[in-house]
Coordinates of C-alpha atoms in Angstrom, one line a residue:
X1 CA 3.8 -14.7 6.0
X2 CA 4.0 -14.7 9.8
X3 CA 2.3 -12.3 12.5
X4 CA 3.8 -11.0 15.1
X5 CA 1.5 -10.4 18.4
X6 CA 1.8 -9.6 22.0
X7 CA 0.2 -11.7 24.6
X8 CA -0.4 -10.1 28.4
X9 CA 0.0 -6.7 30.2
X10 CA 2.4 -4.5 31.1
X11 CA 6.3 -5.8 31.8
X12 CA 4.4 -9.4 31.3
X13 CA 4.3 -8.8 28.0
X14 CA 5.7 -11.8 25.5
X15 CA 5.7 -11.3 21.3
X16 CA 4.6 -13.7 19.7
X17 CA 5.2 -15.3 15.8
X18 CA 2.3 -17.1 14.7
X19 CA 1.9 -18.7 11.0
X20 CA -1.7 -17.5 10.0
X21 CA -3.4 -19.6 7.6
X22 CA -4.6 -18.0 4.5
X23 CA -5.4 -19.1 1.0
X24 CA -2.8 -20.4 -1.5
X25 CA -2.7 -18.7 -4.4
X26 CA -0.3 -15.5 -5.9
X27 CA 2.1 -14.4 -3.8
X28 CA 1.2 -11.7 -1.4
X29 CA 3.0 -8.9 -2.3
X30 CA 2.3 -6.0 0.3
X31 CA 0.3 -6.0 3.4
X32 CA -0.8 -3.6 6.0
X33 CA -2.8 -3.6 9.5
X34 CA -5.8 -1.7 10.2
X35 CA -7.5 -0.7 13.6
X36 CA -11.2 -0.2 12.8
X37 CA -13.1 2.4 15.4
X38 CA -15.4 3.4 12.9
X39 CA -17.8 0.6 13.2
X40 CA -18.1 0.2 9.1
X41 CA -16.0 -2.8 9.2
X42 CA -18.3 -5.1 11.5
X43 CA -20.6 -7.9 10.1
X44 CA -23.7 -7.0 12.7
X45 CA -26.5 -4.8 10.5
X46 CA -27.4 -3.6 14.0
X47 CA -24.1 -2.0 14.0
X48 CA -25.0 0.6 11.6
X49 CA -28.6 0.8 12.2
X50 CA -29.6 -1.9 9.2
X51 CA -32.6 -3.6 9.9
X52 CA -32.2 -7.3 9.7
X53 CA -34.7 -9.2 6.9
X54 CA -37.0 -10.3 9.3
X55 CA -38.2 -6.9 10.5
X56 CA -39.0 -5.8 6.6
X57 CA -41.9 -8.3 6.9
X58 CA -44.9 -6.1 7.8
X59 CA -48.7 -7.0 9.2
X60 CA -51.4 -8.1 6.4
X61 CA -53.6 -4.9 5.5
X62 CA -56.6 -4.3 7.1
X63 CA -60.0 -4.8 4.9
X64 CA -61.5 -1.8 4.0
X65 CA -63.6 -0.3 6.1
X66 CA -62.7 -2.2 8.9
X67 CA -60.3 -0.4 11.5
X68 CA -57.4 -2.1 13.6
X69 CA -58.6 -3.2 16.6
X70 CA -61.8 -5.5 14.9
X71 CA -64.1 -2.6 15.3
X72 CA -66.1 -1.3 12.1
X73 CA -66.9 1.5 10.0
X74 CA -70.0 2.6 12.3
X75 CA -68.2 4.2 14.9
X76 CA -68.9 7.3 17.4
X77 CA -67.6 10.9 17.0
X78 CA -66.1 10.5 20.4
X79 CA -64.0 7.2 19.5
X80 CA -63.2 8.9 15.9
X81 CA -61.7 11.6 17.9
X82 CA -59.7 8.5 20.3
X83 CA -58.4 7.1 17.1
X84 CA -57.4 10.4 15.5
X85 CA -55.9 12.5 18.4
X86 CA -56.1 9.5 21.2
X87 CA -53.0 10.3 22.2
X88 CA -52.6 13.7 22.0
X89 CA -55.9 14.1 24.3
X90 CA -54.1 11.2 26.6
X91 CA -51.1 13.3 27.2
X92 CA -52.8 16.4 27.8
X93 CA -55.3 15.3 30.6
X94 CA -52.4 13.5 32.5
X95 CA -50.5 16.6 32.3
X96 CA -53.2 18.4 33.3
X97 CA -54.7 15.4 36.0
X98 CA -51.1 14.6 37.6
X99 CA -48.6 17.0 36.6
X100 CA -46.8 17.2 40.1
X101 CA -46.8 13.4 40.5
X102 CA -45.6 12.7 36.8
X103 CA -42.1 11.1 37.2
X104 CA -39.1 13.4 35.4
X105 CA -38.1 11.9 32.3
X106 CA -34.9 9.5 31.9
X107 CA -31.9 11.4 30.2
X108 CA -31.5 9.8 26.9
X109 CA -28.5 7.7 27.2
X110 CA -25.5 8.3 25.0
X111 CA -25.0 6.0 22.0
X112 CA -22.4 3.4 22.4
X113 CA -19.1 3.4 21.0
X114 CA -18.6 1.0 18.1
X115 CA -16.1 -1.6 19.0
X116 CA -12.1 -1.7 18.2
X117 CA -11.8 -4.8 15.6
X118 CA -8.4 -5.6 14.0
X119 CA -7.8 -6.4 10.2
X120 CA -5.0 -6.8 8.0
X121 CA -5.3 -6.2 4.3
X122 CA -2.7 -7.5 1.8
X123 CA -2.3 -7.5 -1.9
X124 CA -1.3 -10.2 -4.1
X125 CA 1.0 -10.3 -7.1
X126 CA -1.9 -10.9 -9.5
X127 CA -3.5 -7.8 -8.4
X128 CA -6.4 -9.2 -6.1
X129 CA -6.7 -7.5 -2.8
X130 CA -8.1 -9.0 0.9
X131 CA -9.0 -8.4 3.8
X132 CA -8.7 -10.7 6.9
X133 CA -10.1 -10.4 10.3
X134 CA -7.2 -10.6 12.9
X135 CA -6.4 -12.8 14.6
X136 CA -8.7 -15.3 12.9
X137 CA -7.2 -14.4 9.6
X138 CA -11.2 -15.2 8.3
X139 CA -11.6 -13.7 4.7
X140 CA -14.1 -11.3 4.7
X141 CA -13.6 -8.8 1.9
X142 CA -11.9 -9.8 -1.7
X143 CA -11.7 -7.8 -4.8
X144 CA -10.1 -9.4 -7.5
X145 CA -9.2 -6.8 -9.9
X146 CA -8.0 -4.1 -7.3
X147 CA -4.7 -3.4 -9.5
X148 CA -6.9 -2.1 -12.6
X149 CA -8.1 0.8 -10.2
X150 CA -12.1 0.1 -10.9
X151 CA -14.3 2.7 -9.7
X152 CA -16.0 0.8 -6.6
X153 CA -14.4 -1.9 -5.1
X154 CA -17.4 -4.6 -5.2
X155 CA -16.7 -7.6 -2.4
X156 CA -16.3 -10.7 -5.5
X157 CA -17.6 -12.9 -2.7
X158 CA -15.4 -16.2 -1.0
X159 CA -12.2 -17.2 -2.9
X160 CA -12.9 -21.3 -4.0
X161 CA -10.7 -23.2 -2.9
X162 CA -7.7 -23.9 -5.5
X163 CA -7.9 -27.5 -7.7
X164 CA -4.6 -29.2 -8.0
X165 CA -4.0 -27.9 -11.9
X166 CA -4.3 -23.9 -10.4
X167 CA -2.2 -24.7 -7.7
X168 CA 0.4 -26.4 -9.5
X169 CA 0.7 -23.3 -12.3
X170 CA 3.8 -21.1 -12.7
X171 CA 2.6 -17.6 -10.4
X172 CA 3.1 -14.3 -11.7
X173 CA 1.1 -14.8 -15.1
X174 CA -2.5 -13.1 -13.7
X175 CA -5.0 -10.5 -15.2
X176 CA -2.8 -8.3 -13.4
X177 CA -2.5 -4.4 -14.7
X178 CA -0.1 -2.8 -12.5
X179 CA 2.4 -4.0 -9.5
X180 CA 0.5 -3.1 -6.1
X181 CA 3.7 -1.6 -4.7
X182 CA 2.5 -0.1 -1.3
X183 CA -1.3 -0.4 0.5
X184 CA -2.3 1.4 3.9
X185 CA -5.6 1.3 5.2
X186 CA -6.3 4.2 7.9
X187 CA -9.0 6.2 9.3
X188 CA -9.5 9.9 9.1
X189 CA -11.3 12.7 9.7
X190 CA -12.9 13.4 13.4
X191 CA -12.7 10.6 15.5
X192 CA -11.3 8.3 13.2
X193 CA -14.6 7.7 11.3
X194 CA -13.9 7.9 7.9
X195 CA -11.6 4.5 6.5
X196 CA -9.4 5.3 3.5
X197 CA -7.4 2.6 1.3
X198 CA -4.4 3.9 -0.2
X199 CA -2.7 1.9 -2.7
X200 CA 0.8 2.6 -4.8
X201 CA 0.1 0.8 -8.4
X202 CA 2.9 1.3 -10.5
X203 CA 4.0 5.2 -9.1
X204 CA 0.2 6.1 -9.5
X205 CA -1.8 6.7 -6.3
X206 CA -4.8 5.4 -6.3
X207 CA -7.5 6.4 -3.3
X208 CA -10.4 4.6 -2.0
X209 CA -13.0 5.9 0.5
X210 CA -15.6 2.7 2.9
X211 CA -19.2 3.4 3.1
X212 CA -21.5 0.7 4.4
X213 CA -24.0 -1.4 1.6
X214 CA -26.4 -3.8 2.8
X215 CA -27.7 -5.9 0.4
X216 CA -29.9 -9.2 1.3
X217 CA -27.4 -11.6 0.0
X218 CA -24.4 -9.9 1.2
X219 CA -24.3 -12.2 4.9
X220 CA -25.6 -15.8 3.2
X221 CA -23.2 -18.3 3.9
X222 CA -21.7 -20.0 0.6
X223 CA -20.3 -23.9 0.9
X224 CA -17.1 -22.1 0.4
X225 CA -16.9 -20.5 3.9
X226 CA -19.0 -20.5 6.5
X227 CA -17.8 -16.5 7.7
X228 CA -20.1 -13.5 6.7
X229 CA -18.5 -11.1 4.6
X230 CA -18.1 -7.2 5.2
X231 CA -21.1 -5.0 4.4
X232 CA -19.1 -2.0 3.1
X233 CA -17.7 -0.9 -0.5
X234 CA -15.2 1.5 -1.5
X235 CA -15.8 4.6 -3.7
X236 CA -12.7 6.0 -5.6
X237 CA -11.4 9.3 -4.6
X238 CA -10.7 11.3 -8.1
X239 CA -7.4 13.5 -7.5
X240 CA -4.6 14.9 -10.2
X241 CA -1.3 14.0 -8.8
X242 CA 1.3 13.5 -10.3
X243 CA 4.1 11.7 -8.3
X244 CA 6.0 10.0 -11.0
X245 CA 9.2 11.7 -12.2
X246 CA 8.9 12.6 -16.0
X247 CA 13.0 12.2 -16.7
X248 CA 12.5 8.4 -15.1
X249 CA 10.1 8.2 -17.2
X250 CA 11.9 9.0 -20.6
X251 CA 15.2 7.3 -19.0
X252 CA 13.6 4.2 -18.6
X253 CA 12.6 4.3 -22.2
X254 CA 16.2 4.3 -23.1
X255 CA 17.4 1.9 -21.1
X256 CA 16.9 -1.9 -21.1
X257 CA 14.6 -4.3 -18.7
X258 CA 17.5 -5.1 -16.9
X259 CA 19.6 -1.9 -16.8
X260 CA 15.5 -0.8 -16.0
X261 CA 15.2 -2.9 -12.9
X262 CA 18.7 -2.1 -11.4
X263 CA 18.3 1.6 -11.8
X264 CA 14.8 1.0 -9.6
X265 CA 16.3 -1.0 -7.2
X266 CA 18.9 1.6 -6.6
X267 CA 16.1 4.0 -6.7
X268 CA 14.2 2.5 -4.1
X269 CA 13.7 4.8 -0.9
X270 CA 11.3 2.9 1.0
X271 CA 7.7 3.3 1.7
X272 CA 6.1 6.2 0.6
X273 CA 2.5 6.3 2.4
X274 CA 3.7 7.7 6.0
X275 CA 1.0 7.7 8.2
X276 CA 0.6 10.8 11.2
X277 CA -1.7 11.1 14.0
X278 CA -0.8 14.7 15.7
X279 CA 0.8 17.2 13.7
X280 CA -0.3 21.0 14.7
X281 CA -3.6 18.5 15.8
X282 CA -4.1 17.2 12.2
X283 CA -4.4 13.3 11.1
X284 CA -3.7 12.5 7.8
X285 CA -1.0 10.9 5.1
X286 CA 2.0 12.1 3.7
X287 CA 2.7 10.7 0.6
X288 CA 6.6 11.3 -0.3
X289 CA 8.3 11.1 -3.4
X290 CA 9.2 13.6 -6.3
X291 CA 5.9 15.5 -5.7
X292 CA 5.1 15.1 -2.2
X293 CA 1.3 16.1 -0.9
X294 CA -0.4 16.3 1.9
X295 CA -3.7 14.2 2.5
X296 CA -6.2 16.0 5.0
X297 CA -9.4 14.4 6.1
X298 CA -11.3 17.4 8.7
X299 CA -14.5 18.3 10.2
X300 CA -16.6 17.9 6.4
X301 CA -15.3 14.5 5.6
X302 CA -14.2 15.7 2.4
X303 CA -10.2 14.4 1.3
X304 CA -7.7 17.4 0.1
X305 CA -4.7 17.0 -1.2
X306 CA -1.7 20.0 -0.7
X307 CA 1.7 19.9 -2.4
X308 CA 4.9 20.8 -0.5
X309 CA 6.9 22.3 -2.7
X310 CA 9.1 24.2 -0.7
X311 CA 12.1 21.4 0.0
X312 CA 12.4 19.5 -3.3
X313 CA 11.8 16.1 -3.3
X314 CA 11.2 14.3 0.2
X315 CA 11.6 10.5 0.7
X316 CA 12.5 10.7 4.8
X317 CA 9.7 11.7 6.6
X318 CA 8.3 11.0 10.8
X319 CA 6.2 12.8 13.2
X320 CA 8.7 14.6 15.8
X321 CA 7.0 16.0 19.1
X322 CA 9.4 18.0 21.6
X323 CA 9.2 20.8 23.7
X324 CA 11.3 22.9 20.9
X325 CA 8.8 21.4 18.2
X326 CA 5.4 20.7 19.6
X327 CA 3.2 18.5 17.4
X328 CA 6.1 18.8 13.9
X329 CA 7.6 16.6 11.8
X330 CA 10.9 15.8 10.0
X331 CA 12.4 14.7 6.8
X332 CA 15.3 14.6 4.5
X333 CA 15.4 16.9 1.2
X334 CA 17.0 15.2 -1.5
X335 CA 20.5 17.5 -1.1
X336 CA 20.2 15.2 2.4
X337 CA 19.6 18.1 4.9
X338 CA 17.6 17.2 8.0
X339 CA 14.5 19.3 8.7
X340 CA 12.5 20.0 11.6
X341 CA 9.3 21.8 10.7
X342 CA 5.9 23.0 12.3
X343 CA 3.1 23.2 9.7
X344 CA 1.6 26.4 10.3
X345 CA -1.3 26.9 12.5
X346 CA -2.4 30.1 11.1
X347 CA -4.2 28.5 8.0
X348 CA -6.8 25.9 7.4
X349 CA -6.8 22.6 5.3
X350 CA -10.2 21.9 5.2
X351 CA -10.2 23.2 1.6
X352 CA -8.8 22.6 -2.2
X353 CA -6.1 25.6 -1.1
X354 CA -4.8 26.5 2.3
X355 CA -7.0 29.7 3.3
X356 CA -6.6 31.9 6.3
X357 CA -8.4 34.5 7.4
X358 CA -7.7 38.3 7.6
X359 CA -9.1 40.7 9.7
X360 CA -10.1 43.4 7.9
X361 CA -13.6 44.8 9.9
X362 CA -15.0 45.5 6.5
X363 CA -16.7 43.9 3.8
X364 CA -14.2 43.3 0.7
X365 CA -15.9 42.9 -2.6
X366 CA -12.4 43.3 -5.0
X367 CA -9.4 41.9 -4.5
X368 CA -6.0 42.5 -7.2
X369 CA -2.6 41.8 -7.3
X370 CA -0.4 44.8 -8.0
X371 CA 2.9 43.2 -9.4
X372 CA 4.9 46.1 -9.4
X373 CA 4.9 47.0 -5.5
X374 CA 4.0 42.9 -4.0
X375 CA 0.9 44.1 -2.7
X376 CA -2.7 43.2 -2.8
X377 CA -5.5 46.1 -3.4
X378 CA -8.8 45.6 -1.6
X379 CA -12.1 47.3 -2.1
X380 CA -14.1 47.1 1.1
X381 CA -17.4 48.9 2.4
X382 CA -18.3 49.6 6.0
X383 CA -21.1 51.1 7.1
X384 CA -21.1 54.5 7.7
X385 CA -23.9 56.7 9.4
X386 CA -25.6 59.4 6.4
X387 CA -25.2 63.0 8.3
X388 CA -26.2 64.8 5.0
X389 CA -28.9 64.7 2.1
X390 CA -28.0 65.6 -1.0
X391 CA -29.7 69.0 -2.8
X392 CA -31.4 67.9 -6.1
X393 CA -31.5 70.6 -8.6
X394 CA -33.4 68.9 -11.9
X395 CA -30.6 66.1 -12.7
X396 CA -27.8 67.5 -11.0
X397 CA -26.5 67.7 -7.1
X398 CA -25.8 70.7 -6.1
X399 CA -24.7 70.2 -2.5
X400 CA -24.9 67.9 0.2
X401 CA -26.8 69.8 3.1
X402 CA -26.3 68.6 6.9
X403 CA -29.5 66.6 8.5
X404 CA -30.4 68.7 11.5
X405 CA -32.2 66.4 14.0
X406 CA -32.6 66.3 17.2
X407 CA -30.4 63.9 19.8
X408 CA -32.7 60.7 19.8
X409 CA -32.9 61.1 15.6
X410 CA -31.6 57.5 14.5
X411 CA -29.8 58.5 11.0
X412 CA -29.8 55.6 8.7
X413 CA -26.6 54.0 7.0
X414 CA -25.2 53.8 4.3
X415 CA -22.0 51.7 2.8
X416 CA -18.5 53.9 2.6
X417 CA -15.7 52.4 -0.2
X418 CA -12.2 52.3 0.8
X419 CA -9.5 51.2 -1.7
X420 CA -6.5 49.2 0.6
X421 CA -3.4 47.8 0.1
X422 CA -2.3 44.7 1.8
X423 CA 0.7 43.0 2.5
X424 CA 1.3 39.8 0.9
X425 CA 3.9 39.0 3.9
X426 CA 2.2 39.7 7.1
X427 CA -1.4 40.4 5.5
X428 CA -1.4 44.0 7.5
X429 CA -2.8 47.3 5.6
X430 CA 0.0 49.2 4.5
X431 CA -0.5 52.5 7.0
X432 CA -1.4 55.4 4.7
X433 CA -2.3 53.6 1.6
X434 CA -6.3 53.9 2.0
X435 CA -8.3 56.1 0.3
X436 CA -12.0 56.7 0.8
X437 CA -14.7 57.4 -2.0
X438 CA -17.4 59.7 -2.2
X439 CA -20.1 59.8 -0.3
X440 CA -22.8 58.0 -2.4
X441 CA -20.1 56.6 -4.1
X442 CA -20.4 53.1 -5.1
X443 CA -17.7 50.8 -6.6
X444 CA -18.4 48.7 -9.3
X445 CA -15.3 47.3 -10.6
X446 CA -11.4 47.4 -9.8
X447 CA -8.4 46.0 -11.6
X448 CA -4.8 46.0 -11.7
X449 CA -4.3 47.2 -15.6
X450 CA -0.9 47.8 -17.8
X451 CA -1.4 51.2 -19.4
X452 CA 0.8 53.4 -21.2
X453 CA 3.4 55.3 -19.4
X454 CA 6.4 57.0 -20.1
X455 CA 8.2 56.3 -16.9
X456 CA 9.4 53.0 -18.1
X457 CA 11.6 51.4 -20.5
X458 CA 8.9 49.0 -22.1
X459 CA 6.2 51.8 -22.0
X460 CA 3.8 50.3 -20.0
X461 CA 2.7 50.5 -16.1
X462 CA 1.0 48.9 -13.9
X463 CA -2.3 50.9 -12.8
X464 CA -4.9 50.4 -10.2
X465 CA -8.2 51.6 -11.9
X466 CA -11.3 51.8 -10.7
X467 CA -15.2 52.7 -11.4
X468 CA -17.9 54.0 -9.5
X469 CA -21.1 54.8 -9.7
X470 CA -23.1 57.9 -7.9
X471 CA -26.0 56.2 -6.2
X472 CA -28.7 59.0 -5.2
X473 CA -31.8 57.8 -5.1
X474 CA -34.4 57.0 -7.8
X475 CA -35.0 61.0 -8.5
X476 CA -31.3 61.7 -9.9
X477 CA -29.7 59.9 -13.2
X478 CA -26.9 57.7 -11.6
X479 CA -23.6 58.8 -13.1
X480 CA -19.9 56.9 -12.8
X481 CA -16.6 57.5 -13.1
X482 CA -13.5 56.1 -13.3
X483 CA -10.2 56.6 -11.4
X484 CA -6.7 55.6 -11.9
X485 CA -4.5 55.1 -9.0
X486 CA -1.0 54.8 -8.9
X487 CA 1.5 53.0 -6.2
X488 CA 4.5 55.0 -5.2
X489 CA 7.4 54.2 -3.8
X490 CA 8.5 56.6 -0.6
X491 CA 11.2 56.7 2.0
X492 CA 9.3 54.8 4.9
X493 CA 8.8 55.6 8.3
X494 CA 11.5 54.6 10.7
X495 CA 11.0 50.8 12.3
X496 CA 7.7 51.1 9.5
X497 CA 8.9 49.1 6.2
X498 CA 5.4 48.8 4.8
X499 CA 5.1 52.6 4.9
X500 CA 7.3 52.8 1.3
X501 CA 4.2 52.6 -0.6
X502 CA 1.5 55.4 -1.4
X503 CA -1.6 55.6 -3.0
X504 CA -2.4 58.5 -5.7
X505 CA -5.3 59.6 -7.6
X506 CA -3.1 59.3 -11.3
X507 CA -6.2 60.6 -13.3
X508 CA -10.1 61.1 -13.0
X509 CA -12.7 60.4 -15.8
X510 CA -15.9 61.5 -15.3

């Protein structure tokens, strides 16, 4: 394998091919560079706050009864009181003493960036992976059974060096359990903190995340290698994609191992793991294939996974920036149509499912889908000043009288229920499709049900219906109800399309 490198600055710029020297053994099968800003991959403990073995050891314990310092138990109240609250009573009598002479205190200075190291990771044929530091090519993280996707990735120490008998042995006939057919190492999330290893074993993606371990023999220096080995494991990411294709699957059942291999060589599109750094001002992977996905890494440090389903399969894809398509990207569908797309701004990642956020200046507490119409029915609450009391006669109300205060009278509030409809297109309310409950009217429940109807062929209809409940106070037996609404279709507004729709009361049951 040979490196390619640049030596100088600017237009004195040269590349370079060196031969790097690293262990015989398989074949190396895929490889990858890294750029490390993190700090994780860094063989200093004081790089992520470890404390070296030497400062574990702590002073011999003091006999009893005898305090630090070689005084003994027979002490004064006045030094009890220095060893107890010595300091305290030190920092209050300068601050009383010398408070205009006391020097202002330092700004605390701003933690140091970790430092920019270089590493290249590769993957043999009989499933091991490494990791080399560049451009030393110094092994400093092996694990031999990568292709059998364990659940940590656990640093199986310096590889010996081969005897003449291993070395001489046919290649290719390993532990192995799946080809390694694609490996990128990257970091995610903000600032680049959080290192990921993605690997391609045999169509399946397999997803590893670096956190530092210390352990007290992880630097000691073997008589295989005199190089200190990286602190850090990796955790598997658990995901359910699917990116294989299930008629290549049954295909290649039917077929032979060599009619097999020619239809995969003809069936091979190139690497799959594209990596972006600014798209609408995300960082992540794009994984393409049959089933393509998204792989976002945000502000919580938690991976997520999002399908694009829209084109098909995808097996072209690049970051494209341009003043007609800020921050996008492109790639081919699998008719062989070019696309230049945005991914929408408008929407967050940082979850399982893409969310945005709707204004509605309310509190929603139901939401429904009405099939019928394509819209969404709310229930939301605001509060509402209460300019009445209600007249208790026994169990009953018989009225609701008006409060008569005077100006500075604060009333107090109460929550009003409105029943909305939404559009599913442009998330607006639908203009006069809101009703308003009841004062003291409280819903409980709503839900888009198929009830009986005689206005269509199959006898059934789709129904908003809803209960409430008459909240009083403690004096008056709370009593519900339940209404059915029904969406109508109208002649909208002109230049208004959502105004087709209509809500109306379709029955009341008290």
């Amino acid at each position: 394998s040979g490196l390619f490198s640049t030596e100088g600055e600017g237009t004195a710029a040269q590349l370079q091919l060196t031969w790097p020297e690293i262990e015989m053994g398989s074949k190396v099968s895929v490889v990858c560079a890294y750029t490390d800003t993190s700090g994780l991959f860094s063989t200093e403990e004081q790089a992520h706050g470890h404390p070296s073995p030497s400062s574990h050891r702590h002073a011999p314990p003091s006999p009893r009864g005898v305090v630090p310092g070689g005084r003994g138990v027979d002490v004064t109240v006045e030094e009890e009181e220095e060893l107890l609250y010595g300091e305290a009573l030190r920092i209050e009598e300068k601050s009383a003493t010398d408070s205009s002479s006391s020097p202002k205190p330092r700004p605390p200075t701003p933690p140091k960036a970790p430092p920019t190291t270089h590493w290249c990771v590769l993957c043999r044929e009989d499933g091991s992976l490494e990791i080399y530091s560049v451009p030393g090519f110094s092994l400093m993280f092996l694990v031999r059974n990568f292709s059998s996707a364990p659940q940590t990735l656990i640093d199986s120490g310096p590889v010996p060096l081969p005897s003449p008998h291993q070395a001489a042995a046919p290649q290719g006939h390993g532990c192995s359990e799946g080809q390694v057919g694609e490996v990128v190492m990257v970091g995610l999330g903000p600032g680049r903190e959080h290192p990921y290893l993605l690997a391609l074993v045999d169509g399946e993606l397999l997803a590893y995340q670096a956190f530092p371990y210390h352990h007290q023999h992880q630097h000691q220096h073997t008589e295989h290698t005199s190089t200190p080995h990286l602190p850090l494991r990796f955790s598997k990411v658990h995901h359910k994609l699917l990116l294989n294709d299930k008629k290549g699957k049954t295909l290649s059942r039917q077929l032979s191992h060599a009619e097999e291999a020619e239809v995969e060589e003809s069936m091979d599109h190139g690497p799959q793991l594209r990596v972006f750094g600014d798209i609408s001002g995300y960082c992540g992977v794009f994984l393409c294939g049959y089933y393509p996905h998204w792989l976002f890494v945000m502000d919580r440090g938690f991976p997520f996974f999002h399908p694009m389903t829209i084109d098909g399969p995808v097996w072209s894809f690049a970051p494209f920036n341009n003043i007609n398509c800020p921050s996008g990207f492109l790639h081919f569908n699998s008719e062989g149509e070019l696309r230049i797309c945005v991914l929408p701004t408008h929407l967050s990642y940082d979850s399982p499912w893409p969310v945005r956020k709707v204004p509605t200046r309310s509190t929603p507490h139901f939401v429904s889908f009405h099939m019928e119409s394509k819209t969404h029915a709310v229930v939301t609450s605001e509060q509402a000043p209460l300019l009445s009391v209600p007249s208790v006669s026994g169990d009953e109300v018989d009225q609701m009288d008006p409060l008569v205060r005077d100006d500075r009278f604060v009333p107090p509030m109460d929550s009003k229920f409105f029943l909305q409809l939404y559009s599913p297109v442009s998330w607006e309310a639908v203009p006069s499709a809101k009703t308003a409950m009841d004062a003291f009217d409280h819903v409980t429940c709503m839900k888009v049900l198929p009830l009986r109807s005689q206005e269509t062929f199959s006898g059934r209809k789709e129904f908003i219906v809803l209960s409430t409940s008459s909240v009083y106070g403690e004096e008056v037996t709370s009593r519900g109800k339940v209404l059915i609404f029904d969406v109508t279709e109208v002649i909208p507004e002109p230049g208004k399309p959502l105004t087709k729709h209509r809500l109306k009361v379709f029955k009341h049951i008290f």
